[in-house]
């Protein structure tokens, strides 16, 4: 299985500096998720690893060997594209076998591998169809199948689930995780959905505007975000921010996750309830402290809550302090 | 109300269809006359004195069959040559940020603005100096380039509409860029290539002015030049001319009707994009 | 596995595409090969002589006979005889001979000697002729320039005369008074017709009034009473009831052949045709002018052989033999017998073939009052200016006095322009300096961007460059290079006289353009032409598209029918429409008279009508394009918008104004701009429908004017400059359009 290193990757498109000095180390067999908002450069980074883009500066190493001057086909990886990129003129079987054909494998071997992968993804009955005759979900499976059939050590996923509806998405998430367990390949997975990130990744790399903000396990990122951005990006509902002065640290900004707040009589903070959203298993309550918005979750709603003054208790152990100016974590 | 609208529409359509077809009917009628005249005494296309004589004469007594073959050879080779050039160039312009790419496209666009004479005269003078006269090679090169701008524009619009991820998938799957072009992009470009080819073919088929300058031996004439030789300022063989005109026009019309829809979508696609 | 027809097509396409390159190369080389061997070395065992000529049909048969005979007598020589129409003959010979190619022999009327000799394309013939034998030839048939023989004729004549149908009238009029009297009494159709477009059929009358339209020193004399009176006579004749309102050569010929006209003024070249058509005819002199008692004097010319200036030495002997044979007494007698041409050899004139030929005897009588045709190239300028004014007078837009004056001044102007060899002056240095600067700039750019070569060969995108370069190369070679060459020429004095050695003179050609009297009127006419065409194209296209976008039965059928005008090759359409506009026989006038009970329109001989004819033709050609573009645009408008408009309470007009039109514009505008450019530049339609600007150069648009200047008047430098001006105009217009549309896009 392949390990991947990116060393000081910089990428410019004309005047735009898309990737800013990104270095990361991906372990062999790891499932790494690259996550971040639109335009943060995650797809660009992925494509740079794939060889579809050349970095302006920096190196990409696979298994310790520099591949930055190699063509995609020479890097021994496979990729699943966001829009699936299935070959329209070929059947599903031929789509799956395309890469193997190029390698010059005997047809018998190709057929057996294709069959194997098709069974794994439950698309055996679709082998003779054309892409245009498939549903979105089916196409997605074929795209994944095409990557699997080549049995590469490194598989890249570029937002593969973003074109699917919610139900399908969660199902596919599960299946992709299972595939990782079965194949053991190193997977680099790009998504803008932080739920996908935290559920799928062994580690998550958070990018923002071309900068690698933090790379750590989901748990670490959730509990110990490096900076304000990571804190707000990971975690749903989104983290609350209050000025540090409420907690005696005027130079800082404080991040409090919604689950760390509850309405209690002995709470330190005074707030006014604005709105309560019923979410089935709990309520999401919107409140305001001195003009600052706040959200917290509660099992029960606040009776006659609207515009009612309540007291909120905060779990002090779960506060995150960030420097007001830089956004970096302060202890 | 709807019925009235339908009737009015049909009247308009009929009127303009008659307008469109009138000269066609006329030339058919003249082609069936065998007394070398272009006057019609009545509005019938086929009268008692009509016959296919002119058509027969065309094939037996004139060099028409030679010209027909010449035109086919020239048009076909021009098409193959031109489309090859155009397809490669259009793909390059679509996929690669080449230096001078946008300039090239602008040059192509501005060639539309050149008055015919602007090139005709230099051709005439240059050919005289370089002896490319009377040779299909000169014709081949010139014809290929007259339709190039349009073909490149069409094909580029087509290639632009193919997501790049398709070639990227092929590249990741193990192909070189060249292989991706031949194994993935070209196979799905059938319709676009067909349309552009037919357009290129028709342009070469119908071209007169340049061929008239280059070709001198009557054995080398293409159809348009041959047709013109039926005409003389003092003695035109109208019957033969009309019969030949009909025969020359038929493939053009057929191809055109097949392509009309596709051509237009290519034009509008290209124009919307810029 | 479902194998539908589409997948079969895909498979086929795959196969074709994947062997694309190979096929292209194979075909390319396969026909290239025979071409390489076609050029001149056909059958190495024979000597091949090429002869180009402009003989009429009946004459061609005789020639074929003579040639066959020659080949029999000379088994080692093969002759290839090619017919070319007179104008074509001249221009293609020029193109071929300039590079040392072309036929060994060229046969045509004597006036082609002028230009060809000046350009050095034909050789003095002393070495090819038996000089003593020349005594047998009518002096008129030996054409000399500066005392060297450049053409030897085999027939003398080419003269026009009265040709009358003996079945319709027993005797031709002896004088003009009789002509008008008999004409008025003639009830069986037209009394007399003649080709009303060509001044060749007009100038004989001038001598009848005691004048000479051009002197022996090539000076035109058009502004004299004789010319004015001749014009008045012809005008009076045309306006008579027994003469058709309009008649070009075709029509006049047809009328006479069909017995609808009793007499025609035509030349000896037509006799063979009339004989074949079975008309019982005879000839006579043009009637004497009653007022002056003088005979009109037709131009008499010889048609003969000239020799290519660059004949390969091994062919010289064969050419000499062929020449001798074709001008021999035997062959000349053959022509006289078959098609009644007057032989150049005086000895043949004494033989029974000629003496017993009634037609030829009458012809000799006519020749007695003839004038030798001048051969100097200035004649061209005279024809050109006279043609315009002649057509104006007949068309009713000018009177004889004004026409004569204008013809003279225009002729003088054109002669001056044709003859002046402008010498380079200070401006030439400026131009040369600019060119040098430009070249330096290019070199500078090349050096500055020399990294591009590295990029092309080694760079990341080298595949892309490899793909692009062939097309770029072709475009540069075929478009960019001639484009700059054209600009280069526009600064020169390239013309007839300076063909072999021309030089850069400066900006003069550009000044000439704006000094040219017709420039602004032609320019305005071009604008009018473009605007009117676009207006009709777009409106008709729009109406039809709106109709077709709805629920109509047989939509596909209608669309197919309506597209046909676009599909037919342009030159065929143009020539067909020209035929349809014929005043006497064209179906257009037939419709007007029979179904709409209007009087027939003289489509092609009056300026306004001729312009309308061109316009109608071009509208016919152009509306399908606009219709299809509009249709495509309409189909791109989402139906929901119409529904929303309906819900909002709009009627059809509202929907059009607020939904259809705004959404149609982005699609339509580029096509309109493109269509406008094509219309502005459309040479074919105007040239072919109006037959090169007739009447009287009034239907010219800028492009056709350029074409005429270049290929008819030899003003190459001038035309090149005008082409550049046209291009700049269009470029500016397009840039202007882009600027406007960009700023509009900013303000939705």
CSV table of C-alpha atoms in Angstrom, one decimal, chain C residues 16 53 75 114 251-252 281 294 371 399 421-422 433 445 457 477 483 527 593 688 690 729:
chain,number,residue,atom,x,y,z
C,16,UNK,CA,-13.7,5.4,-39.1
C,53,UNK,CA,-9.4,29.0,-78.2
C,75,UNK,CA,1.7,10.8,-86.1
C,114,UNK,CA,-2.5,44.3,-76.8
C,251,UNK,CA,-32.3,37.2,-75.5
C,252,UNK,CA,-31.7,38.8,-78.9
C,281,UNK,CA,-31.3,34.0,-93.5
C,294,UNK,CA,-23.0,57.5,-94.9
C,371,UNK,CA,-13.0,49.7,-90.0
C,399,UNK,CA,-29.3,61.6,-72.5
C,421,UNK,CA,3.3,54.2,-64.2
C,422,UNK,CA,3.5,55.9,-61.0
C,433,UNK,CA,10.3,52.5,-43.5
C,445,UNK,CA,8.8,39.9,-30.6
C,457,UNK,CA,9.1,21.3,-28.1
C,477,UNK,CA,0.4,30.0,-45.6
C,483,UNK,CA,-3.2,39.0,-46.6
C,527,UNK,CA,-24.4,50.0,-46.9
C,593,UNK,CA,-48.1,40.1,-66.8
C,688,UNK,CA,-23.5,37.2,-61.6
C,690,UNK,CA,-26.2,41.9,-62.8
C,729,UNK,CA,-14.3,49.0,-42.4
